[in-house]
Amino acid sequence: MSLTVAEQVATRAELQKNFAILNWSVDRVAAALQTTPEHLQAVLSLESAYIEEPWILKRFLEEKIRLAGREPVPFTALIGNPEDYWFLKQRRIQSGILAPQ
């Protein structure tokens, strides 16, 4: 699934808004996802090598935001269950970690 330019813009904004709602530092989120701050920034910008990584970050942000008693900003392109997308590597998503290239 390739995102259109408009979907990419929207997804970047939705990731950033949810990151802001969570109110954790880049370093803290990166540590929780077992990656570097630089790689986390790449995923936030949709510039990672693995298409599964925005899904990993989305799931992490939504979970932590809800645990804090807040409501995440809904996503418009990253919707549904990633298991429904045959082309996504489920093991990578289920690992819940972002690995730097």
PDB file of C-alpha atoms in Angstrom:
ATOM      1  CA  MET A   1       0.000   0.000   0.000  1.00  0.00           C
ATOM      2  CA  SER A   2       1.551   3.213  -1.137  1.00  0.00           C
ATOM      3  CA  LEU A   3       0.283   6.375   0.396  1.00  0.00           C
ATOM      4  CA  THR A   4      -0.613   9.264  -1.850  1.00  0.00           C
ATOM      5  CA  VAL A   5       1.186  12.551  -1.284  1.00  0.00           C
ATOM      6  CA  ALA A   6      -1.876  13.873   0.556  1.00  0.00           C
ATOM      7  CA  GLU A   7      -2.003  10.741   2.749  1.00  0.00           C
ATOM      8  CA  GLN A   8       1.704  11.081   3.530  1.00  0.00           C
ATOM      9  CA  VAL A   9       1.217  14.702   4.589  1.00  0.00           C
ATOM     10  CA  ALA A  10      -1.771  13.740   6.750  1.00  0.00           C
ATOM     11  CA  THR A  11       0.022  10.756   8.314  1.00  0.00           C
ATOM     12  CA  ARG A  12       3.081  12.837   9.194  1.00  0.00           C
ATOM     13  CA  ALA A  13       0.822  15.422  10.837  1.00  0.00           C
ATOM     14  CA  GLU A  14      -1.158  12.748  12.714  1.00  0.00           C
ATOM     15  CA  LEU A  15       2.027  11.115  14.006  1.00  0.00           C
ATOM     16  CA  GLN A  16       3.362  14.498  15.135  1.00  0.00           C
ATOM     17  CA  LYS A  17       0.089  15.464  16.829  1.00  0.00           C
ATOM     18  CA  ASN A  18      -0.054  12.175  18.712  1.00  0.00           C
ATOM     19  CA  PHE A  19       3.601  12.527  19.659  1.00  0.00           C
ATOM     20  CA  ALA A  20       2.786  15.963  21.090  1.00  0.00           C
ATOM     21  CA  ILE A  21      -0.228  14.595  23.009  1.00  0.00           C
ATOM     22  CA  LEU A  22       1.954  11.900  24.562  1.00  0.00           C
ATOM     23  CA  ASN A  23       4.346  14.621  25.716  1.00  0.00           C
ATOM     24  CA  TRP A  24       7.378  12.342  26.027  1.00  0.00           C
ATOM     25  CA  SER A  25      10.824  13.380  24.844  1.00  0.00           C
ATOM     26  CA  VAL A  26      12.226  11.972  21.623  1.00  0.00           C
ATOM     27  CA  ASP A  27      14.894  10.228  23.681  1.00  0.00           C
ATOM     28  CA  ARG A  28      12.318   8.563  25.941  1.00  0.00           C
ATOM     29  CA  VAL A  29      10.188   7.284  23.063  1.00  0.00           C
ATOM     30  CA  ALA A  30      13.275   6.126  21.174  1.00  0.00           C
ATOM     31  CA  ALA A  31      14.486   4.199  24.225  1.00  0.00           C
ATOM     32  CA  ALA A  32      11.069   2.594  24.691  1.00  0.00           C
ATOM     33  CA  LEU A  33      11.087   1.494  21.042  1.00  0.00           C
ATOM     34  CA  GLN A  34      14.725   0.344  21.246  1.00  0.00           C
ATOM     35  CA  THR A  35      15.973   2.716  18.578  1.00  0.00           C
ATOM     36  CA  THR A  36      17.877   5.947  18.223  1.00  0.00           C
ATOM     37  CA  PRO A  37      16.355   9.420  18.361  1.00  0.00           C
ATOM     38  CA  GLU A  38      17.503   9.943  14.762  1.00  0.00           C
ATOM     39  CA  HIS A  39      15.712   6.834  13.556  1.00  0.00           C
ATOM     40  CA  LEU A  40      12.568   7.798  15.457  1.00  0.00           C
ATOM     41  CA  GLN A  41      12.629  11.162  13.684  1.00  0.00           C
ATOM     42  CA  ALA A  42      12.940   9.325  10.351  1.00  0.00           C
ATOM     43  CA  VAL A  43       9.865   7.243  11.162  1.00  0.00           C
ATOM     44  CA  LEU A  44       7.930  10.359  12.226  1.00  0.00           C
ATOM     45  CA  SER A  45       8.813  11.816   8.816  1.00  0.00           C
ATOM     46  CA  LEU A  46       7.884   8.576   7.000  1.00  0.00           C
ATOM     47  CA  GLU A  47      11.479   8.206   5.864  1.00  0.00           C
ATOM     48  CA  SER A  48      12.251   4.787   7.320  1.00  0.00           C
ATOM     49  CA  ALA A  49      13.245   1.834   5.154  1.00  0.00           C
ATOM     50  CA  TYR A  50      10.473  -0.404   6.506  1.00  0.00           C
ATOM     51  CA  ILE A  51       6.824   0.315   5.756  1.00  0.00           C
ATOM     52  CA  GLU A  52       5.827  -1.416   8.987  1.00  0.00           C
ATOM     53  CA  GLU A  53       7.543   1.136  11.214  1.00  0.00           C
ATOM     54  CA  PRO A  54       4.857   3.850  11.058  1.00  0.00           C
ATOM     55  CA  TRP A  55       2.381   1.169  12.162  1.00  0.00           C
ATOM     56  CA  ILE A  56       4.638   0.269  15.102  1.00  0.00           C
ATOM     57  CA  LEU A  57       4.907   3.917  16.120  1.00  0.00           C
ATOM     58  CA  LYS A  58       1.164   4.481  15.658  1.00  0.00           C
ATOM     59  CA  ARG A  59       0.318   1.522  17.902  1.00  0.00           C
ATOM     60  CA  PHE A  60       2.833   2.659  20.548  1.00  0.00           C
ATOM     61  CA  LEU A  61       1.558   6.248  20.587  1.00  0.00           C
ATOM     62  CA  GLU A  62      -2.098   5.242  20.742  1.00  0.00           C
ATOM     63  CA  GLU A  63      -1.465   2.780  23.568  1.00  0.00           C
ATOM     64  CA  LYS A  64       0.566   5.200  25.697  1.00  0.00           C
ATOM     65  CA  ILE A  65      -1.835   8.088  25.111  1.00  0.00           C
ATOM     66  CA  ARG A  66      -4.809   5.955  26.182  1.00  0.00           C
ATOM     67  CA  LEU A  67      -2.930   4.685  29.235  1.00  0.00           C
ATOM     68  CA  ALA A  68      -2.460   8.334  30.214  1.00  0.00           C
ATOM     69  CA  GLY A  69      -6.236   8.821  30.039  1.00  0.00           C
ATOM     70  CA  ARG A  70      -6.212  10.882  26.871  1.00  0.00           C
ATOM     71  CA  GLU A  71      -7.624  10.313  23.407  1.00  0.00           C
ATOM     72  CA  PRO A  72      -5.254  10.052  20.416  1.00  0.00           C
ATOM     73  CA  VAL A  73      -5.790  11.931  17.176  1.00  0.00           C
ATOM     74  CA  PRO A  74      -7.347   9.466  14.718  1.00  0.00           C
ATOM     75  CA  PHE A  75      -5.372   8.363  11.685  1.00  0.00           C
ATOM     76  CA  THR A  76      -6.830   8.699   8.215  1.00  0.00           C
ATOM     77  CA  ALA A  77      -4.508   6.421   6.211  1.00  0.00           C
ATOM     78  CA  LEU A  78      -3.095   4.022   8.816  1.00  0.00           C
ATOM     79  CA  ILE A  79      -6.465   2.524   9.617  1.00  0.00           C
ATOM     80  CA  GLY A  80      -7.757  -0.860  10.589  1.00  0.00           C
ATOM     81  CA  ASN A  81      -5.727  -3.823  11.679  1.00  0.00           C
ATOM     82  CA  PRO A  82      -2.273  -4.084  10.085  1.00  0.00           C
ATOM     83  CA  GLU A  83      -2.794  -7.863   9.987  1.00  0.00           C
ATOM     84  CA  ASP A  84      -5.367  -7.249   7.254  1.00  0.00           C
ATOM     85  CA  TYR A  85      -2.646  -5.939   4.939  1.00  0.00           C
ATOM     86  CA  TRP A  86      -0.946  -8.962   3.379  1.00  0.00           C
ATOM     87  CA  PHE A  87       2.148  -7.021   2.350  1.00  0.00           C
ATOM     88  CA  LEU A  88       3.104  -5.962   5.886  1.00  0.00           C
ATOM     89  CA  LYS A  89       5.542  -8.157   7.788  1.00  0.00           C
ATOM     90  CA  GLN A  90       3.563  -9.070  10.872  1.00  0.00           C
ATOM     91  CA  ARG A  91       6.551 -10.232  12.900  1.00  0.00           C
ATOM     92  CA  ARG A  92       8.153  -6.831  12.563  1.00  0.00           C
ATOM     93  CA  ILE A  93       4.966  -5.100  13.718  1.00  0.00           C
ATOM     94  CA  GLN A  94       4.406  -7.551  16.558  1.00  0.00           C
ATOM     95  CA  SER A  95       7.963  -6.994  17.799  1.00  0.00           C
ATOM     96  CA  GLY A  96       6.919  -3.479  18.785  1.00  0.00           C
ATOM     97  CA  ILE A  97      10.399  -2.092  18.240  1.00  0.00           C
ATOM     98  CA  LEU A  98      11.961   0.240  15.704  1.00  0.00           C
ATOM     99  CA  ALA A  99      15.371  -0.838  14.527  1.00  0.00           C
ATOM    100  CA  PRO A 100      17.748   1.701  13.010  1.00  0.00           C
ATOM    101  CA  GLN A 101      19.038   0.876   9.553  1.00  0.00           C
TER     102      GLN A 101
END
